[in-house]
mmCIF file of N, CA and C and ligand atoms in Angstrom:
data_model
loop_
_atom_site.group_PDB
_atom_site.id
_atom_site.type_symbol
_atom_site.label_atom_id
_atom_site.label_comp_id
_atom_site.label_asym_id
_atom_site.label_seq_id
_atom_site.Cartn_x
_atom_site.Cartn_y
_atom_site.Cartn_z
ATOM 1 N N MET A 1 -6.648 -14.589 5.729
ATOM 2 C CA MET A 1 -6.055 -13.648 4.785
ATOM 3 C C MET A 1 -5.870 -14.333 3.438
ATOM 4 N N SER A 2 -6.125 -13.629 2.368
ATOM 5 C CA SER A 2 -5.826 -14.150 1.049
ATOM 6 C C SER A 2 -4.655 -13.358 0.476
ATOM 7 N N GLY A 3 -4.195 -13.788 -0.653
ATOM 8 C CA GLY A 3 -3.042 -13.129 -1.244
ATOM 9 C C GLY A 3 -1.795 -13.966 -1.070
ATOM 10 N N TRP A 4 -0.707 -13.435 -1.564
ATOM 11 C CA TRP A 4 0.567 -14.147 -1.420
ATOM 12 C C TRP A 4 1.228 -13.782 -0.101
ATOM 13 N N PRO A 5 1.721 -14.800 0.619
ATOM 14 C CA PRO A 5 2.475 -14.477 1.829
ATOM 15 C C PRO A 5 3.892 -14.034 1.488
ATOM 16 N N LEU A 6 4.324 -12.986 2.110
ATOM 17 C CA LEU A 6 5.709 -12.528 1.963
ATOM 18 C C LEU A 6 6.555 -13.257 3.003
ATOM 19 N N GLU A 7 7.636 -13.848 2.564
ATOM 20 C CA GLU A 7 8.491 -14.572 3.513
ATOM 21 C C GLU A 7 9.952 -14.201 3.286
ATOM 22 N N HIS A 8 10.671 -14.141 4.371
ATOM 23 C CA HIS A 8 12.134 -14.023 4.322
ATOM 24 C C HIS A 8 12.612 -12.766 3.596
ATOM 25 N N LEU A 9 12.142 -11.633 4.029
ATOM 26 C CA LEU A 9 12.671 -10.364 3.529
ATOM 27 C C LEU A 9 13.759 -9.895 4.494
ATOM 28 N N TRP A 10 14.993 -9.965 4.038
ATOM 29 C CA TRP A 10 16.134 -9.614 4.888
ATOM 30 C C TRP A 10 17.105 -8.753 4.091
ATOM 31 N N VAL A 11 17.653 -7.795 4.762
ATOM 32 C CA VAL A 11 18.735 -6.999 4.181
ATOM 33 C C VAL A 11 19.949 -7.150 5.110
ATOM 34 N N VAL A 12 21.104 -7.366 4.538
ATOM 35 C CA VAL A 12 22.332 -7.487 5.332
ATOM 36 C C VAL A 12 22.488 -6.224 6.177
ATOM 37 N N PRO A 13 22.769 -6.367 7.474
ATOM 38 C CA PRO A 13 22.772 -5.204 8.361
ATOM 39 C C PRO A 13 23.577 -4.010 7.846
ATOM 40 N N ASP A 14 24.739 -4.225 7.285
ATOM 41 C CA ASP A 14 25.545 -3.090 6.814
ATOM 42 C C ASP A 14 24.855 -2.293 5.713
ATOM 43 N N TYR A 15 23.829 -2.887 5.091
ATOM 44 C CA TYR A 15 23.165 -2.228 3.953
ATOM 45 C C TYR A 15 21.745 -1.775 4.284
ATOM 46 N N MET A 16 21.353 -1.910 5.535
ATOM 47 C CA MET A 16 20.019 -1.435 5.927
ATOM 48 C C MET A 16 19.963 0.088 5.850
ATOM 49 N N GLY A 17 18.751 0.591 5.652
ATOM 50 C CA GLY A 17 18.555 2.032 5.656
ATOM 51 C C GLY A 17 18.972 2.724 4.379
ATOM 52 N N ARG A 18 19.122 1.951 3.302
ATOM 53 C CA ARG A 18 19.534 2.534 2.018
ATOM 54 C C ARG A 18 18.472 2.370 0.932
ATOM 55 N N GLY A 19 17.299 1.926 1.319
ATOM 56 C CA GLY A 19 16.233 1.761 0.335
ATOM 57 C C GLY A 19 16.155 0.384 -0.286
ATOM 58 N N ILE A 20 17.024 -0.533 0.149
ATOM 59 C CA ILE A 20 17.032 -1.873 -0.463
ATOM 60 C C ILE A 20 15.788 -2.666 -0.068
ATOM 61 N N GLY A 21 15.402 -2.577 1.205
ATOM 62 C CA GLY A 21 14.209 -3.295 1.638
ATOM 63 C C GLY A 21 12.973 -2.834 0.878
ATOM 64 N N ARG A 22 12.854 -1.522 0.720
ATOM 65 C CA ARG A 22 11.705 -0.994 -0.029
ATOM 66 C C ARG A 22 11.733 -1.511 -1.474
ATOM 67 N N ALA A 23 12.916 -1.500 -2.089
ATOM 68 C CA ALA A 23 13.037 -1.970 -3.479
ATOM 69 C C ALA A 23 12.669 -3.445 -3.594
ATOM 70 N N LEU A 24 13.104 -4.256 -2.636
ATOM 71 C CA LEU A 24 12.768 -5.681 -2.664
ATOM 72 C C LEU A 24 11.258 -5.887 -2.488
ATOM 73 N N LEU A 25 10.674 -5.120 -1.579
ATOM 74 C CA LEU A 25 9.228 -5.246 -1.344
ATOM 75 C C LEU A 25 8.446 -4.803 -2.581
ATOM 76 N N GLN A 26 8.891 -3.726 -3.203
ATOM 77 C CA GLN A 26 8.218 -3.269 -4.427
ATOM 78 C C GLN A 26 8.364 -4.306 -5.546
ATOM 79 N N HIS A 27 9.513 -4.951 -5.605
ATOM 80 C CA HIS A 27 9.714 -5.987 -6.623
ATOM 81 C C HIS A 27 8.739 -7.149 -6.387
ATOM 82 N N ALA A 28 8.653 -7.603 -5.149
ATOM 83 C CA ALA A 28 7.730 -8.694 -4.830
ATOM 84 C C ALA A 28 6.288 -8.294 -5.125
ATOM 85 N N SER A 29 5.943 -7.056 -4.769
ATOM 86 C CA SER A 29 4.594 -6.562 -5.013
ATOM 87 C C SER A 29 4.306 -6.510 -6.515
ATOM 88 N N GLY A 30 5.302 -6.086 -7.286
ATOM 89 C CA GLY A 30 5.121 -6.021 -8.731
ATOM 90 C C GLY A 30 4.926 -7.393 -9.356
ATOM 91 N N LEU A 31 5.683 -8.380 -8.877
ATOM 92 C CA LEU A 31 5.522 -9.750 -9.380
ATOM 93 C C LEU A 31 4.117 -10.263 -9.070
ATOM 94 N N ALA A 32 3.662 -9.995 -7.863
ATOM 95 C CA ALA A 32 2.318 -10.436 -7.481
ATOM 96 C C ALA A 32 1.266 -9.749 -8.350
ATOM 97 N N ALA A 33 1.394 -8.444 -8.509
ATOM 98 C CA ALA A 33 0.415 -7.695 -9.301
ATOM 99 C C ALA A 33 0.374 -8.196 -10.742
ATOM 100 N N ALA A 34 1.542 -8.560 -11.269
ATOM 101 C CA ALA A 34 1.613 -9.018 -12.655
ATOM 102 C C ALA A 34 0.873 -10.325 -12.883
ATOM 103 N N THR A 35 0.663 -11.079 -11.811
ATOM 104 C CA THR A 35 -0.081 -12.333 -11.923
ATOM 105 C C THR A 35 -1.513 -12.184 -11.418
ATOM 106 N N GLY A 36 -1.902 -10.964 -11.111
ATOM 107 C CA GLY A 36 -3.276 -10.722 -10.698
ATOM 108 C C GLY A 36 -3.517 -10.832 -9.206
ATOM 109 N N VAL A 37 -2.447 -11.046 -8.435
ATOM 110 C CA VAL A 37 -2.594 -11.118 -6.980
ATOM 111 C C VAL A 37 -2.714 -9.704 -6.424
ATOM 112 N N LYS A 38 -3.722 -9.475 -5.609
ATOM 113 C CA LYS A 38 -4.043 -8.101 -5.209
ATOM 114 C C LYS A 38 -3.396 -7.668 -3.903
ATOM 115 N N GLN A 39 -2.862 -8.624 -3.146
ATOM 116 C CA GLN A 39 -2.257 -8.218 -1.881
ATOM 117 C C GLN A 39 -1.201 -9.207 -1.430
ATOM 118 N N LEU A 40 -0.232 -8.679 -0.702
ATOM 119 C CA LEU A 40 0.740 -9.501 -0.005
ATOM 120 C C LEU A 40 0.336 -9.543 1.457
ATOM 121 N N THR A 41 0.432 -10.722 2.058
ATOM 122 C CA THR A 41 0.188 -10.857 3.486
ATOM 123 C C THR A 41 1.534 -10.989 4.185
ATOM 124 N N ILE A 42 1.643 -10.351 5.324
ATOM 125 C CA ILE A 42 2.933 -10.269 6.007
ATOM 126 C C ILE A 42 2.759 -10.617 7.482
ATOM 127 N N ASP A 43 3.467 -11.656 7.892
ATOM 128 C CA ASP A 43 3.553 -12.034 9.302
ATOM 129 C C ASP A 43 4.829 -11.370 9.818
ATOM 130 N N ALA A 44 4.691 -10.171 10.352
ATOM 131 C CA ALA A 44 5.843 -9.281 10.538
ATOM 132 C C ALA A 44 6.555 -9.483 11.865
ATOM 133 N N GLU A 45 7.864 -9.342 11.795
ATOM 134 C CA GLU A 45 8.622 -9.176 13.027
ATOM 135 C C GLU A 45 8.202 -7.835 13.639
ATOM 136 N N PRO A 46 8.063 -7.785 14.963
ATOM 137 C CA PRO A 46 7.568 -6.538 15.577
ATOM 138 C C PRO A 46 8.390 -5.315 15.186
ATOM 139 N N TYR A 47 9.701 -5.442 15.177
ATOM 140 C CA TYR A 47 10.531 -4.266 14.895
ATOM 141 C C TYR A 47 10.523 -3.878 13.425
ATOM 142 N N ALA A 48 9.956 -4.730 12.551
ATOM 143 C CA ALA A 48 9.879 -4.400 11.127
ATOM 144 C C ALA A 48 8.584 -3.675 10.767
ATOM 145 N N GLU A 49 7.640 -3.583 11.702
ATOM 146 C CA GLU A 49 6.349 -2.979 11.363
ATOM 147 C C GLU A 49 6.487 -1.541 10.847
ATOM 148 N N PRO A 50 7.328 -0.689 11.461
ATOM 149 C CA PRO A 50 7.440 0.685 10.915
ATOM 150 C C PRO A 50 7.930 0.702 9.476
ATOM 151 N N PHE A 51 8.807 -0.232 9.138
ATOM 152 C CA PHE A 51 9.266 -0.342 7.744
ATOM 153 C C PHE A 51 8.090 -0.647 6.831
ATOM 154 N N TYR A 52 7.296 -1.648 7.195
ATOM 155 C CA TYR A 52 6.170 -2.022 6.332
ATOM 156 C C TYR A 52 5.155 -0.881 6.216
ATOM 157 N N ILE A 53 4.916 -0.189 7.317
ATOM 158 C CA ILE A 53 3.981 0.945 7.263
ATOM 159 C C ILE A 53 4.539 2.029 6.348
ATOM 160 N N ALA A 54 5.847 2.287 6.450
ATOM 161 C CA ALA A 54 6.467 3.292 5.573
ATOM 162 C C ALA A 54 6.330 2.904 4.105
ATOM 163 N N CYS A 55 6.215 1.594 3.859
ATOM 164 C CA CYS A 55 6.097 1.099 2.483
ATOM 165 C C CYS A 55 4.646 0.908 2.052
ATOM 166 N N GLY A 56 3.693 1.310 2.896
ATOM 167 C CA GLY A 56 2.300 1.291 2.481
ATOM 168 C C GLY A 56 1.456 0.161 3.021
ATOM 169 N N ALA A 57 2.035 -0.700 3.840
ATOM 170 C CA ALA A 57 1.250 -1.803 4.418
ATOM 171 C C ALA A 57 0.422 -1.289 5.589
ATOM 172 N N ARG A 58 -0.563 -2.094 5.962
ATOM 173 C CA ARG A 58 -1.374 -1.743 7.129
ATOM 174 C C ARG A 58 -1.559 -2.972 8.004
ATOM 175 N N ARG A 59 -1.665 -2.706 9.287
ATOM 176 C CA ARG A 59 -1.880 -3.799 10.236
ATOM 177 C C ARG A 59 -3.342 -4.210 10.219
ATOM 178 N N ILE A 60 -3.578 -5.527 10.165
ATOM 179 C CA ILE A 60 -4.953 -6.016 10.215
ATOM 180 C C ILE A 60 -5.192 -6.892 11.434
ATOM 181 N N GLY A 61 -4.139 -7.142 12.188
ATOM 182 C CA GLY A 61 -4.301 -7.966 13.374
ATOM 183 C C GLY A 61 -2.966 -8.208 14.032
ATOM 184 N N VAL A 62 -2.990 -9.099 15.005
ATOM 185 C CA VAL A 62 -1.771 -9.415 15.735
ATOM 186 C C VAL A 62 -1.908 -10.842 16.258
ATOM 187 N N ILE A 63 -0.791 -11.565 16.306
ATOM 188 C CA ILE A 63 -0.825 -12.897 16.897
ATOM 189 C C ILE A 63 0.200 -12.979 18.020
ATOM 190 N N ASP A 64 -0.119 -13.811 18.992
ATOM 191 C CA ASP A 64 0.832 -14.045 20.069
ATOM 192 C C ASP A 64 2.008 -14.858 19.539
ATOM 193 N N ALA A 65 3.208 -14.431 19.890
ATOM 194 C CA ALA A 65 4.415 -15.126 19.437
ATOM 195 C C ALA A 65 5.470 -15.054 20.537
ATOM 196 N N PRO A 66 5.194 -15.687 21.678
ATOM 197 C CA PRO A 66 6.105 -15.557 22.819
ATOM 198 C C PRO A 66 7.465 -16.200 22.552
ATOM 199 N N LEU A 67 8.473 -15.605 23.132
ATOM 200 C CA LEU A 67 9.824 -16.156 23.096
ATOM 201 C C LEU A 67 10.312 -16.302 24.540
ATOM 202 N N ASP A 68 11.317 -17.132 24.720
ATOM 203 C CA ASP A 68 11.943 -17.207 26.037
ATOM 204 C C ASP A 68 12.426 -15.814 26.419
ATOM 205 N N GLY A 69 12.028 -15.346 27.573
ATOM 206 C CA GLY A 69 12.434 -14.030 28.026
ATOM 207 C C GLY A 69 11.535 -12.904 27.542
ATOM 208 N N ASN A 70 10.624 -13.202 26.642
ATOM 209 C CA ASN A 70 9.692 -12.180 26.139
ATOM 210 C C ASN A 70 8.326 -12.824 25.912
ATOM 211 N N PRO A 71 7.670 -13.186 27.019
ATOM 212 C CA PRO A 71 6.412 -13.934 26.912
ATOM 213 C C PRO A 71 5.261 -13.143 26.299
ATOM 214 N N SER A 72 5.364 -11.820 26.279
ATOM 215 C CA SER A 72 4.259 -11.016 25.739
ATOM 216 C C SER A 72 4.492 -10.616 24.280
ATOM 217 N N ARG A 73 5.537 -11.162 23.668
ATOM 218 C CA ARG A 73 5.836 -10.789 22.278
ATOM 219 C C ARG A 73 4.656 -11.129 21.363
ATOM 220 N N GLN A 74 4.399 -10.207 20.426
ATOM 221 C CA GLN A 74 3.359 -10.431 19.424
ATOM 222 C C GLN A 74 3.901 -10.063 18.054
ATOM 223 N N ARG A 75 3.359 -10.683 17.019
ATOM 224 C CA ARG A 75 3.752 -10.337 15.653
ATOM 225 C C ARG A 75 2.577 -9.694 14.926
ATOM 226 N N PRO A 76 2.776 -8.483 14.401
ATOM 227 C CA PRO A 76 1.728 -7.831 13.616
ATOM 228 C C PRO A 76 1.441 -8.618 12.335
ATOM 229 N N GLN A 77 0.168 -8.687 12.007
ATOM 230 C CA GLN A 77 -0.257 -9.275 10.741
ATOM 231 C C GLN A 77 -0.649 -8.124 9.821
ATOM 232 N N MET A 78 -0.056 -8.114 8.630
ATOM 233 C CA MET A 78 -0.189 -6.916 7.793
ATOM 234 C C MET A 78 -0.576 -7.288 6.369
ATOM 235 N N LEU A 79 -1.123 -6.294 5.689
ATOM 236 C CA LEU A 79 -1.488 -6.430 4.284
ATOM 237 C C LEU A 79 -0.841 -5.303 3.487
ATOM 238 N N LEU A 80 -0.364 -5.653 2.312
ATOM 239 C CA LEU A 80 0.128 -4.644 1.370
ATOM 240 C C LEU A 80 -0.604 -4.842 0.052
ATOM 241 N N ALA A 81 -1.361 -3.821 -0.353
ATOM 242 C CA ALA A 81 -2.041 -3.901 -1.646
ATOM 243 C C ALA A 81 -0.994 -3.833 -2.756
ATOM 244 N N THR A 82 -1.154 -4.680 -3.757
ATOM 245 C CA THR A 82 -0.166 -4.715 -4.835
ATOM 246 C C THR A 82 -0.510 -3.741 -5.954
ATOM 247 N N SER A 83 -1.739 -3.240 -5.953
ATOM 248 C CA SER A 83 -2.133 -2.303 -6.993
ATOM 249 C C SER A 83 -1.306 -1.035 -6.910
ATOM 250 N N LEU A 84 -0.883 -0.539 -8.040
ATOM 251 C CA LEU A 84 -0.095 0.688 -8.055
ATOM 252 C C LEU A 84 -0.973 1.907 -8.283
ATOM 253 N N ASP A 85 -2.289 1.708 -8.467
ATOM 254 C CA ASP A 85 -3.145 2.871 -8.714
ATOM 255 C C ASP A 85 -3.766 3.387 -7.439
HETATM 256 C C1 LIG B 101 13.082 -4.638 7.689
HETATM 257 C C2 LIG B 101 14.172 -4.484 6.606
HETATM 258 C C3 LIG B 101 13.930 -5.503 5.494
HETATM 259 C C4 LIG B 101 14.076 -3.055 6.035
HETATM 260 O O1 LIG B 101 15.040 -2.939 4.981
HETATM 261 P P1 LIG B 101 15.846 -1.569 4.752
HETATM 262 O O2 LIG B 101 16.616 -1.715 3.502
HETATM 263 O O3 LIG B 101 16.618 -1.246 5.990
HETATM 264 O O4 LIG B 101 14.664 -0.500 4.605
HETATM 265 P P2 LIG B 101 14.627 0.765 3.620
HETATM 266 O O5 LIG B 101 15.938 1.485 3.719
HETATM 267 O O6 LIG B 101 14.218 0.311 2.251
HETATM 268 O O7 LIG B 101 13.496 1.643 4.294
HETATM 269 C C5 LIG B 101 12.246 1.884 3.630
HETATM 270 C C6 LIG B 101 11.431 2.824 4.496
HETATM 271 O O8 LIG B 101 11.161 2.192 5.760
HETATM 272 C C7 LIG B 101 11.597 3.059 6.823
HETATM 273 N N1 LIG B 101 12.112 2.229 7.901
HETATM 274 C C8 LIG B 101 12.925 1.160 7.775
HETATM 275 N N2 LIG B 101 13.182 0.634 8.987
HETATM 276 C C9 LIG B 101 12.506 1.413 9.876
HETATM 277 C C10 LIG B 101 12.377 1.398 11.295
HETATM 278 N N3 LIG B 101 12.965 0.461 12.050
HETATM 279 N N4 LIG B 101 11.606 2.331 11.871
HETATM 280 C C11 LIG B 101 10.984 3.288 11.133
HETATM 281 N N5 LIG B 101 11.076 3.355 9.785
HETATM 282 C C12 LIG B 101 11.830 2.423 9.181
HETATM 283 C C13 LIG B 101 12.682 3.903 6.217
HETATM 284 O O9 LIG B 101 12.853 5.112 6.914
HETATM 285 C C14 LIG B 101 12.159 4.122 4.817
HETATM 286 O O10 LIG B 101 11.174 5.128 4.814
HETATM 287 P P3 LIG B 101 11.299 6.414 3.855
HETATM 288 O O11 LIG B 101 11.580 5.847 2.480
HETATM 289 O O12 LIG B 101 9.967 7.059 3.984
HETATM 290 O O13 LIG B 101 12.429 7.196 4.397
HETATM 291 C C15 LIG B 101 15.585 -4.650 7.225
HETATM 292 O O14 LIG B 101 15.735 -3.732 8.289
HETATM 293 C C16 LIG B 101 15.880 -6.066 7.713
HETATM 294 O O15 LIG B 101 16.361 -6.922 6.953
HETATM 295 N N6 LIG B 101 15.610 -6.343 9.012
HETATM 296 C C17 LIG B 101 15.929 -7.632 9.620
HETATM 297 C C18 LIG B 101 15.068 -8.739 9.045
HETATM 298 C C19 LIG B 101 13.588 -8.485 9.217
HETATM 299 O O16 LIG B 101 13.112 -8.075 10.260
HETATM 300 N N7 LIG B 101 12.846 -8.741 8.140
HETATM 301 C C20 LIG B 101 11.401 -8.622 8.159
HETATM 302 C C21 LIG B 101 10.796 -9.925 8.597
HETATM 303 S S1 LIG B 101 9.017 -9.810 8.725
#
């Protein structure tokens, strides 16, 4: 994957679901676009994938990411185009 990797996008639990995550992602996307970077790459937590899809990202793959007690866990690999057109 090329592009800038998105890392550490977190919203304090009491403030989730208010549009803050989308605003932060749009801000990061705008910074990338301003420097000519065409996409953000996202190594997503499984439960965050619907958020990223709602924000326009798409899944391009998946990697195995087992945890104790969840050996079949996988993390979606996603792309978000930074272009606003
Ligand atoms: C993922 C996270 C950043 C989303 O932030 P948020 O502020 O709650 O999200 P928003 O309120 O901006 O939601 C934006 C859109 O995503 C959708 N969305 C968010 N979480 C969703 C979920 N679990 N399932 C389905 N849709 C979801 C919202 O409905 C909204 O869509 P809409 O604008 O069409 O209504 C936040 O939940 C979080 O910090 N999670 C824990 C850390 C984490 O997993 N970070 C990602 C690491 S890869």
